PDB file of C-alpha atoms in Angstrom:
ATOM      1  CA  UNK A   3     -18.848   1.901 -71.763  1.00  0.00           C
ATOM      2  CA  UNK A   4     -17.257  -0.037 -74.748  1.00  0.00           C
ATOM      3  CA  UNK A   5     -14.199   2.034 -74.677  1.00  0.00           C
ATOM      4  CA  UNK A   6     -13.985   1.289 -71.096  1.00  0.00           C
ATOM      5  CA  UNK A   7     -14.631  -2.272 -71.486  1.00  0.00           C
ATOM      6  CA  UNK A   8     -11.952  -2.993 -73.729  1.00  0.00           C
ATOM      7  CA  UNK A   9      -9.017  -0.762 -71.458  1.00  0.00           C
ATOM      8  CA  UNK A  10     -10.231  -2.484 -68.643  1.00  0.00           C
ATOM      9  CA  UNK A  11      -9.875  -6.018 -70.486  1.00  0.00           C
ATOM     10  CA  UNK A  12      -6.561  -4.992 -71.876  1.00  0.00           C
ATOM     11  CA  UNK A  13      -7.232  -4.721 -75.143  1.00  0.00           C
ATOM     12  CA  UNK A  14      -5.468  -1.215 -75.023  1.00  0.00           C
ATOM     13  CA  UNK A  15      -5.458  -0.540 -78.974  1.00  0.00           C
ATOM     14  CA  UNK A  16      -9.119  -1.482 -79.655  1.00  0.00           C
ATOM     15  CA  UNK A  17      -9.675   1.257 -76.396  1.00  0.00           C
ATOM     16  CA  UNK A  18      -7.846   3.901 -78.038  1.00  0.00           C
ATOM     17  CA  UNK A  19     -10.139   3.861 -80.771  1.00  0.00           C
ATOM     18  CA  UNK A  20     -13.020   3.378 -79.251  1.00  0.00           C
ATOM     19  CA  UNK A  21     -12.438   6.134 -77.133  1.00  0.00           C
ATOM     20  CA  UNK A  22     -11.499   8.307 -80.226  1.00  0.00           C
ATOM     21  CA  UNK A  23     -14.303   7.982 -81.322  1.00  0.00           C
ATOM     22  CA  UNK A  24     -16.504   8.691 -78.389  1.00  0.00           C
ATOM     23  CA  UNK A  25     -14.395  12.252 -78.516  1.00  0.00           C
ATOM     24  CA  UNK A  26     -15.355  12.254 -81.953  1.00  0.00           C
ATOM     25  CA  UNK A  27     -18.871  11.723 -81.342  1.00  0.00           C
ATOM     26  CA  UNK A  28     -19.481  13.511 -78.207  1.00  0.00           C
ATOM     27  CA  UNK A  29     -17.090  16.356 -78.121  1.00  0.00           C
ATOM     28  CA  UNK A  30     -18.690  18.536 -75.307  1.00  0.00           C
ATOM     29  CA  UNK A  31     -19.424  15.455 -73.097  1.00  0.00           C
ATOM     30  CA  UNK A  32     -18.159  16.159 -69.462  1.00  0.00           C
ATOM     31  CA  UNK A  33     -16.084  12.377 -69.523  1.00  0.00           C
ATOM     32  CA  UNK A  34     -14.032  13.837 -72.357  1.00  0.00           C
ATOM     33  CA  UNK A  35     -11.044  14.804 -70.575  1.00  0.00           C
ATOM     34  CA  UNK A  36     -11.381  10.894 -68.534  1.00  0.00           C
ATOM     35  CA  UNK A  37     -11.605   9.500 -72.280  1.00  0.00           C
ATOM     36  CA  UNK A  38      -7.958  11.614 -73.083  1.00  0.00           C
ATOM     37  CA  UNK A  39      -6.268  10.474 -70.203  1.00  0.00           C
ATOM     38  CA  UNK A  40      -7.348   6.668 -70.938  1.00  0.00           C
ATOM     39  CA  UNK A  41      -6.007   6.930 -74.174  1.00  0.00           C
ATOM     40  CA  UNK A  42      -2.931   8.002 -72.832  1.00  0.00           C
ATOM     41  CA  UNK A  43      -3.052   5.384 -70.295  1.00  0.00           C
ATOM     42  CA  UNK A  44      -3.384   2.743 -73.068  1.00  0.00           C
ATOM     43  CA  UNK A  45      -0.088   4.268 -75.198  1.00  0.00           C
ATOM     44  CA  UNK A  46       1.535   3.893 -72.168  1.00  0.00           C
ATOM     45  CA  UNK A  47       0.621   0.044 -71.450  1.00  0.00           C
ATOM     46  CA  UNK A  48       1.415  -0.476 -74.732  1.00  0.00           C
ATOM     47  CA  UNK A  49       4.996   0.515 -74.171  1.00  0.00           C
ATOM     48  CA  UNK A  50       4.412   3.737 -76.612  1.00  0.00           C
ATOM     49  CA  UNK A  51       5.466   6.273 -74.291  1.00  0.00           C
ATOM     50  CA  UNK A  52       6.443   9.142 -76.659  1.00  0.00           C
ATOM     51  CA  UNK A  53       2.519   8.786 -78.045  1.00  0.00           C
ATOM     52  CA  UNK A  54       1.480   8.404 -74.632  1.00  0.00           C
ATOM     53  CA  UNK A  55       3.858  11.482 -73.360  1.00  0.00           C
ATOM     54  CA  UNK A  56       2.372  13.536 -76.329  1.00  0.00           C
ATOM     55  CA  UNK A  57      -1.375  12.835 -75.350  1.00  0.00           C
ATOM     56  CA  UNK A  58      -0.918  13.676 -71.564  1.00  0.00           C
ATOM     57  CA  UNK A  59       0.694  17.127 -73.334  1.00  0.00           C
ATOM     58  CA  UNK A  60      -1.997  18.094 -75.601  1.00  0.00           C
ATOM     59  CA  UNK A  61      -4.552  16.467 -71.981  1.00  0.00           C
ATOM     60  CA  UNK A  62      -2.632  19.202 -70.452  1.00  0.00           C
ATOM     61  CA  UNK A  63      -2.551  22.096 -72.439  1.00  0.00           C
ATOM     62  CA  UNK A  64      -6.328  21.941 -72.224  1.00  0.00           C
ATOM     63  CA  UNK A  65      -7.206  20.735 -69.181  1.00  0.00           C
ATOM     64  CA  UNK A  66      -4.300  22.840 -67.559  1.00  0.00           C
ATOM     65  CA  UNK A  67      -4.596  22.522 -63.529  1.00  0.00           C
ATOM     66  CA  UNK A  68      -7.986  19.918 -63.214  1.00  0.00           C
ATOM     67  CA  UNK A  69      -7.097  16.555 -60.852  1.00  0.00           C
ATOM     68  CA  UNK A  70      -6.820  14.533 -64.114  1.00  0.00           C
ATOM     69  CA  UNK A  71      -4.661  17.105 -65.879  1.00  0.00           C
ATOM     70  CA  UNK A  72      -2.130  16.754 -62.403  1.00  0.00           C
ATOM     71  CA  UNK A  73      -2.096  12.669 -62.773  1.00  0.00           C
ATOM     72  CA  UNK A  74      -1.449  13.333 -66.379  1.00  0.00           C
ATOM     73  CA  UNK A  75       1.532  15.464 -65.475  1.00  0.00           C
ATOM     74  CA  UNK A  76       2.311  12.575 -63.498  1.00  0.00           C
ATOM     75  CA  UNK A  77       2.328  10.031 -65.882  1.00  0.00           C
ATOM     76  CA  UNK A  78       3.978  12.207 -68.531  1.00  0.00           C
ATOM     77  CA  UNK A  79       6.788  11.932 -65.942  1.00  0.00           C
ATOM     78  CA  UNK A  80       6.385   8.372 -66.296  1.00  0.00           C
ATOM     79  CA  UNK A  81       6.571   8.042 -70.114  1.00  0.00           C
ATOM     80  CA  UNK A  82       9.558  10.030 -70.068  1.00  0.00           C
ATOM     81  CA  UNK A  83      11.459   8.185 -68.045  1.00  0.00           C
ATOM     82  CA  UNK A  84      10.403   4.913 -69.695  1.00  0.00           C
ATOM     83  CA  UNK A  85      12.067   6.551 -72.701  1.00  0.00           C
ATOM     84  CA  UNK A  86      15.311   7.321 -70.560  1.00  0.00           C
ATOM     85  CA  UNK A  87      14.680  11.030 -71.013  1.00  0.00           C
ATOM     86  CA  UNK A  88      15.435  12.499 -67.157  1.00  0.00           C
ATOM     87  CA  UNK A  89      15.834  15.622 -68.544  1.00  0.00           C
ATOM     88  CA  UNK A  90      12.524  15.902 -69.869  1.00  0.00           C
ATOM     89  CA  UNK A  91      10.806  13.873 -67.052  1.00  0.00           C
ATOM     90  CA  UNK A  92      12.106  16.764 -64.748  1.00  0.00           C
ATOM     91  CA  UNK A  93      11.377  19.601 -66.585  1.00  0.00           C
ATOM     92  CA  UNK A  94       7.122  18.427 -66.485  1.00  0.00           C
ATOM     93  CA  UNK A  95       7.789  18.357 -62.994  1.00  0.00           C
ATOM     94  CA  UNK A  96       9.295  21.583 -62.812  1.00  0.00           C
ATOM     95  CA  UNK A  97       6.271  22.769 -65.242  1.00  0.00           C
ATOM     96  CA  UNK A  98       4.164  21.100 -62.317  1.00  0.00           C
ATOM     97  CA  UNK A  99       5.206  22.599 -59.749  1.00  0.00           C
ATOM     98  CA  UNK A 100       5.361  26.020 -61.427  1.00  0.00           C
ATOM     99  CA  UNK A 101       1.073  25.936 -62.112  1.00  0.00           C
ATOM    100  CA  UNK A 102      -0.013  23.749 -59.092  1.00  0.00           C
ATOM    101  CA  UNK A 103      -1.060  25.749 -55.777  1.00  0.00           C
ATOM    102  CA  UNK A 104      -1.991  22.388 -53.972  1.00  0.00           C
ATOM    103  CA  UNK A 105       1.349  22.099 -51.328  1.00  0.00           C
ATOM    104  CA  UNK A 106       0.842  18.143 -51.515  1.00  0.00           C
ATOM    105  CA  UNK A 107       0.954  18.001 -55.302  1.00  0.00           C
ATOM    106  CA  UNK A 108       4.113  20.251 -55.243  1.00  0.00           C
ATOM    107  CA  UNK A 109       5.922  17.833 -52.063  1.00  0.00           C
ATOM    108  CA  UNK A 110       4.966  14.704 -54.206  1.00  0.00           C
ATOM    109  CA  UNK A 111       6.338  16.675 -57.493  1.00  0.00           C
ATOM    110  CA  UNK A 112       9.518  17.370 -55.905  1.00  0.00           C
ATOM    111  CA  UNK A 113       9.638  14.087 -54.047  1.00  0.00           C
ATOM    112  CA  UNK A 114       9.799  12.367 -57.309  1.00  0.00           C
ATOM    113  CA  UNK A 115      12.311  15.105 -58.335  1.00  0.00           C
ATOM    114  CA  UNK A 116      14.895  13.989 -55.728  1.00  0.00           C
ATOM    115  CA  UNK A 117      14.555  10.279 -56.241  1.00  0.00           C
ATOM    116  CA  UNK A 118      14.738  11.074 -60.032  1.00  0.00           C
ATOM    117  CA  UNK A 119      18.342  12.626 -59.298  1.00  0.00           C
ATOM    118  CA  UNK A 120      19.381   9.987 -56.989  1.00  0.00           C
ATOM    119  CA  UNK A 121      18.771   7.652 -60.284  1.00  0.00           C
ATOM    120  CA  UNK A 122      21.084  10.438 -62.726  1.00  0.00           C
ATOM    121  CA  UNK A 123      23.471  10.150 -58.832  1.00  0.00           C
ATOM    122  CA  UNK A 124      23.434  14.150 -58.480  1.00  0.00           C
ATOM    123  CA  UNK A 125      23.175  13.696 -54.983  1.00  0.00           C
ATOM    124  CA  UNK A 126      23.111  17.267 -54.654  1.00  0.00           C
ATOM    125  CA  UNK A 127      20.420  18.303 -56.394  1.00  0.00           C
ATOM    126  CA  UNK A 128      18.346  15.334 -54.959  1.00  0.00           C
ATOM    127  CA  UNK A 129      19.084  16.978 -51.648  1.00  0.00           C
ATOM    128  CA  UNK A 130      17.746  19.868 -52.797  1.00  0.00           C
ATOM    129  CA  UNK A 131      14.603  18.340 -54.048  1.00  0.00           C
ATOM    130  CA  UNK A 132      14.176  16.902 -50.806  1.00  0.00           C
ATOM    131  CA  UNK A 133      14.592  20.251 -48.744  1.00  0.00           C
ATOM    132  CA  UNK A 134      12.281  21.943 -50.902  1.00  0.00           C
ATOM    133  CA  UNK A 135       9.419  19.520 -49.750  1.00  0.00           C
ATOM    134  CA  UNK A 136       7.134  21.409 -46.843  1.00  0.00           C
ATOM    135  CA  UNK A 137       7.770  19.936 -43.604  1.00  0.00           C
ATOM    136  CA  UNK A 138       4.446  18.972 -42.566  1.00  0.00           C
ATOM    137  CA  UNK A 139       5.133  16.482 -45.489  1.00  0.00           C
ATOM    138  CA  UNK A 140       8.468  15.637 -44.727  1.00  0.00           C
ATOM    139  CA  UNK A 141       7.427  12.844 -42.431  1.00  0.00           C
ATOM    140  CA  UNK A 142       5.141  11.046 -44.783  1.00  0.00           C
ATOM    141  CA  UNK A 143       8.086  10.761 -47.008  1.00  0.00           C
ATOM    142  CA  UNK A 144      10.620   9.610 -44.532  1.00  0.00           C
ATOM    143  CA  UNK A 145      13.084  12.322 -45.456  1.00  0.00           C
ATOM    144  CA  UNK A 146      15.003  11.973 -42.277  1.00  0.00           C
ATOM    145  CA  UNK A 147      15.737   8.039 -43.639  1.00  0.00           C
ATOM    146  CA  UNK A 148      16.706   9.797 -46.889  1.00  0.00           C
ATOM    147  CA  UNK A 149      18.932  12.330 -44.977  1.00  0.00           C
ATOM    148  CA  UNK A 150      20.303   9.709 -43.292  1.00  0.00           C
ATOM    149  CA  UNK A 151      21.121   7.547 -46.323  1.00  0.00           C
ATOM    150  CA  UNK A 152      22.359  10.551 -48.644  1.00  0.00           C
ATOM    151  CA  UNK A 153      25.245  11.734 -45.684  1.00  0.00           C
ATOM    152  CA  UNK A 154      26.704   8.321 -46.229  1.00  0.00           C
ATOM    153  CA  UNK A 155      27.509   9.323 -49.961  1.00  0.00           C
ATOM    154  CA  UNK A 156      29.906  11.088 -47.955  1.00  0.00           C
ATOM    155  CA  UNK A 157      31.678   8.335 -46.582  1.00  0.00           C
ATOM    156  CA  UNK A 158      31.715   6.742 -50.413  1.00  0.00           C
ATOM    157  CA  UNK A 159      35.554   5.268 -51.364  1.00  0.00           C
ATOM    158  CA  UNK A 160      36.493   7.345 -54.757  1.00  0.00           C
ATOM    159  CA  UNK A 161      38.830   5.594 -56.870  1.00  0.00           C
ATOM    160  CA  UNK A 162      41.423   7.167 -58.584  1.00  0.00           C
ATOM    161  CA  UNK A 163      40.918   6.826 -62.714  1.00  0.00           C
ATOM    162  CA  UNK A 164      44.425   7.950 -63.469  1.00  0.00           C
ATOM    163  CA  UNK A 165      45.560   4.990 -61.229  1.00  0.00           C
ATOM    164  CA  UNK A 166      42.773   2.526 -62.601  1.00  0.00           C
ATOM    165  CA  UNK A 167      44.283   3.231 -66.271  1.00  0.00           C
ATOM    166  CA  UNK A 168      47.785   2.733 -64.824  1.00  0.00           C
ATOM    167  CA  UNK A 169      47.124  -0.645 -63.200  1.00  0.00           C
ATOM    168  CA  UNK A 170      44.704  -1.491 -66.606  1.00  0.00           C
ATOM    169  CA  UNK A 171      47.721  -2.938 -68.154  1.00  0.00           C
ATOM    170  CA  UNK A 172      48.641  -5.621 -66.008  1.00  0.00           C
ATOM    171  CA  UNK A 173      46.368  -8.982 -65.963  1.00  0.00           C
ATOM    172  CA  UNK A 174      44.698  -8.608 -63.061  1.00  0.00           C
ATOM    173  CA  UNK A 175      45.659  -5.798 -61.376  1.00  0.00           C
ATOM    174  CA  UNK A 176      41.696  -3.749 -61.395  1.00  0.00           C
ATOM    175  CA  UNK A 177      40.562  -6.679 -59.775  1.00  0.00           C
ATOM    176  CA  UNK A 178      43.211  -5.780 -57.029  1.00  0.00           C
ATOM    177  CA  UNK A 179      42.742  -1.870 -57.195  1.00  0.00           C
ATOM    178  CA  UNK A 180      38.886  -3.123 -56.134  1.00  0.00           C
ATOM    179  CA  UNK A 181      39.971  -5.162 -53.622  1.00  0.00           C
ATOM    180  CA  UNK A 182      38.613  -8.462 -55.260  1.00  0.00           C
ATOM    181  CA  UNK A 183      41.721 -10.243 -54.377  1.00  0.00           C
ATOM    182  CA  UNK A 184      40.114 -13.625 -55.595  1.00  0.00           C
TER     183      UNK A 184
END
Protein backbone atom coordinates (compact mmCIF):
# COMPACT_ATOMS: atom_id res chain seq x y z
CA UNK A 1 0.00 0.00 0.00
CA UNK A 2 3.11 2.28 0.58
CA UNK A 3 4.53 1.46 -2.73
CA UNK A 4 1.28 2.35 -4.16
CA UNK A 5 0.93 5.42 -2.24
CA UNK A 6 3.95 6.99 -3.30
CA UNK A 7 3.35 6.05 -7.49
CA UNK A 8 0.09 7.30 -7.06
CA UNK A 9 1.47 10.66 -5.38
CA UNK A 10 4.19 10.86 -7.93
CA UNK A 11 6.92 10.26 -6.09
CA UNK A 12 7.96 7.63 -8.82
CA UNK A 13 11.63 6.88 -7.40
CA UNK A 14 10.65 6.41 -3.71
CA UNK A 15 7.81 3.76 -5.55
CA UNK A 16 10.37 1.91 -7.30
CA UNK A 17 11.92 1.03 -4.21
CA UNK A 18 9.32 0.49 -2.26
CA UNK A 19 7.98 -1.80 -4.58
CA UNK A 20 11.43 -3.59 -4.81
CA UNK A 21 11.25 -4.34 -1.88
CA UNK A 22 7.80 -5.70 -1.50
CA UNK A 23 9.20 -8.26 -4.44
CA UNK A 24 11.93 -8.72 -2.19
CA UNK A 25 9.90 -9.47 0.69
CA UNK A 26 7.03 -11.26 -0.72
CA UNK A 27 8.27 -13.04 -3.74
CA UNK A 28 5.34 -15.56 -4.32
CA UNK A 29 2.66 -12.88 -3.58
CA UNK A 30 -0.04 -12.96 -6.41
CA UNK A 31 0.38 -8.69 -6.84
CA UNK A 32 3.96 -9.40 -7.87
CA UNK A 33 3.67 -9.16 -11.46
CA UNK A 34 1.20 -5.57 -10.70
CA UNK A 35 4.33 -4.48 -8.47
CA UNK A 36 6.79 -5.16 -11.92
CA UNK A 37 4.71 -3.39 -14.16
CA UNK A 38 4.47 -0.26 -11.64
CA UNK A 39 7.98 -0.12 -11.50
CA UNK A 40 8.14 0.03 -15.02
CA UNK A 41 5.46 2.51 -15.09
CA UNK A 42 7.51 4.76 -12.74
CA UNK A 43 10.96 4.46 -15.14
CA UNK A 44 8.82 5.50 -17.65
CA UNK A 45 7.32 8.78 -15.87
CA UNK A 46 10.55 9.44 -14.98
CA UNK A 47 11.61 9.83 -18.57
CA UNK A 48 13.99 6.54 -18.15
CA UNK A 49 12.62 4.63 -20.88
CA UNK A 50 15.52 2.24 -21.68
CA UNK A 51 15.15 1.10 -17.68
CA UNK A 52 11.59 1.19 -18.11
CA UNK A 53 11.78 -0.77 -21.69
CA UNK A 54 14.13 -3.32 -19.90
CA UNK A 55 11.65 -3.99 -16.92
CA UNK A 56 8.50 -4.48 -19.18
CA UNK A 57 11.18 -7.17 -20.97
CA UNK A 58 12.28 -9.12 -18.08
CA UNK A 59 7.76 -8.41 -16.90
CA UNK A 60 7.49 -10.22 -20.09
CA UNK A 61 9.68 -12.95 -20.31
CA UNK A 62 7.95 -14.16 -17.17
CA UNK A 63 4.69 -13.26 -17.30
CA UNK A 64 4.65 -14.11 -21.14
CA UNK A 65 0.83 -13.79 -22.48
CA UNK A 66 -1.14 -12.58 -18.87
CA UNK A 67 -3.34 -9.05 -19.46
CA UNK A 68 -0.53 -7.17 -17.64
CA UNK A 69 2.26 -8.85 -19.59
CA UNK A 70 0.09 -7.49 -23.06
CA UNK A 71 -0.07 -3.68 -21.54
CA UNK A 72 3.54 -4.19 -20.79
CA UNK A 73 4.19 -5.06 -24.41
CA UNK A 74 2.35 -2.03 -24.91
CA UNK A 75 4.20 0.27 -23.05
CA UNK A 76 7.54 -1.25 -24.07
CA UNK A 77 6.29 0.11 -27.43
CA UNK A 78 6.00 3.27 -25.72
CA UNK A 79 9.50 3.52 -24.16
CA UNK A 80 10.91 2.75 -27.37
CA UNK A 81 9.61 5.22 -29.19
CA UNK A 82 10.27 7.84 -26.50
CA UNK A 83 13.87 6.81 -27.19
CA UNK A 84 13.33 7.34 -31.08
CA UNK A 85 13.95 3.64 -31.63
CA UNK A 86 10.94 2.67 -34.38
CA UNK A 87 12.75 -0.14 -35.20
CA UNK A 88 12.65 -1.64 -31.95
CA UNK A 89 9.15 -0.28 -31.00
CA UNK A 90 7.95 -2.43 -34.05
CA UNK A 91 9.67 -5.40 -33.63
CA UNK A 92 7.72 -5.84 -29.69
CA UNK A 93 4.82 -5.42 -31.70
CA UNK A 94 5.66 -7.87 -34.14
CA UNK A 95 6.79 -10.15 -30.98
CA UNK A 96 3.08 -9.26 -29.87
CA UNK A 97 1.36 -10.20 -32.33
CA UNK A 98 3.37 -13.38 -32.93
CA UNK A 99 2.25 -14.88 -29.00
CA UNK A 100 -1.19 -13.13 -28.61
CA UNK A 101 -4.37 -15.27 -29.81
CA UNK A 102 -6.80 -12.41 -28.64
CA UNK A 103 -7.89 -10.85 -32.46
CA UNK A 104 -8.42 -7.35 -30.60
CA UNK A 105 -4.96 -7.30 -29.06
CA UNK A 106 -3.46 -8.26 -32.51
CA UNK A 107 -5.91 -5.25 -34.54
CA UNK A 108 -4.74 -2.75 -31.77
CA UNK A 109 -0.97 -4.19 -32.21
CA UNK A 110 -1.04 -3.64 -35.79
CA UNK A 111 -3.08 -0.48 -35.55
CA UNK A 112 -0.28 1.08 -33.73
CA UNK A 113 2.01 -0.60 -36.35
CA UNK A 114 0.54 1.46 -39.24
CA UNK A 115 0.41 4.78 -37.47
CA UNK A 116 4.02 3.98 -36.30
CA UNK A 117 5.00 3.86 -40.17
CA UNK A 118 3.00 6.77 -41.11
CA UNK A 119 5.45 8.62 -38.42
CA UNK A 120 8.94 6.78 -40.29
CA UNK A 121 6.33 8.04 -43.83
CA UNK A 122 6.50 4.31 -45.32
CA UNK A 123 3.16 4.75 -46.41
CA UNK A 124 3.28 1.41 -47.71
CA UNK A 125 3.91 -0.58 -45.07
CA UNK A 126 1.40 1.48 -42.92
CA UNK A 127 -1.10 0.32 -45.49
CA UNK A 128 -0.24 -2.89 -44.87
CA UNK A 129 -0.56 -2.65 -41.18
CA UNK A 130 -3.85 -1.35 -41.69
CA UNK A 131 -5.13 -4.26 -44.05
CA UNK A 132 -3.90 -6.74 -41.78
CA UNK A 133 -6.39 -5.48 -39.03
CA UNK A 134 -9.72 -7.97 -38.97
CA UNK A 135 -12.58 -6.26 -40.36
CA UNK A 136 -14.98 -6.53 -37.68
CA UNK A 137 -12.36 -4.06 -36.18
CA UNK A 138 -11.82 -2.04 -39.01
CA UNK A 139 -14.66 0.26 -38.15
CA UNK A 140 -13.68 1.03 -34.63
CA UNK A 141 -10.51 2.29 -36.07
CA UNK A 142 -11.88 4.36 -38.85
CA UNK A 143 -9.71 2.70 -41.46
CA UNK A 144 -11.86 3.82 -44.29
CA UNK A 145 -10.82 7.70 -42.99
CA UNK A 146 -7.26 6.31 -43.04
CA UNK A 147 -7.79 4.82 -46.58
CA UNK A 148 -9.09 7.81 -47.55
CA UNK A 149 -6.28 10.02 -46.22
CA UNK A 150 -3.30 7.59 -47.32
CA UNK A 151 -4.68 7.63 -51.39
CA UNK A 152 -4.02 11.32 -51.22
CA UNK A 153 -0.19 10.56 -50.67
CA UNK A 154 -0.82 9.84 -54.14
CA UNK A 155 -1.70 13.09 -55.26
CA UNK A 156 1.59 14.47 -53.14
CA UNK A 157 3.82 17.20 -55.47
CA UNK A 158 7.53 15.49 -55.54
CA UNK A 159 10.17 17.90 -56.02
CA UNK A 160 12.97 17.31 -58.02
CA UNK A 161 16.47 17.31 -55.74
CA UNK A 162 18.70 17.51 -58.76
CA UNK A 163 16.76 20.75 -59.64
CA UNK A 164 16.57 21.99 -55.88
CA UNK A 165 20.60 21.76 -55.85
CA UNK A 166 20.63 23.54 -59.24
CA UNK A 167 18.48 26.50 -58.21
CA UNK A 168 20.48 26.30 -54.46
CA UNK A 169 22.92 28.69 -55.85
CA UNK A 170 21.01 31.59 -56.61
CA UNK A 171 19.64 33.91 -53.57
CA UNK A 172 16.38 33.05 -53.51
CA UNK A 173 15.59 30.83 -55.99
CA UNK A 174 14.27 27.49 -53.34
CA UNK A 175 11.98 29.86 -52.07
CA UNK A 176 10.66 30.07 -55.76
CA UNK A 177 11.11 26.26 -56.63
CA UNK A 178 8.44 26.06 -53.40
CA UNK A 179 6.35 28.44 -54.68
CA UNK A 180 6.88 30.97 -51.72
CA UNK A 181 7.11 33.78 -54.10
CA UNK A 182 7.14 36.31 -51.08
Amino acid sequence: EYAEHNYQGKDYTQAIVEFNRFIHFFPNDLRVEKAKYTIGMSYFKLNRFRKAAATFQNLINVYEDTPIAVDAYFQMYNSYLKLQNSGQALLTLRNLITVSTDQHIIDEAYYRMGWTYLDLANWEKARLSFNQIHPRNQKKYHLKKIETELDKEKLLLRKNPNLAGALSIFPGAGYFYCNRYK
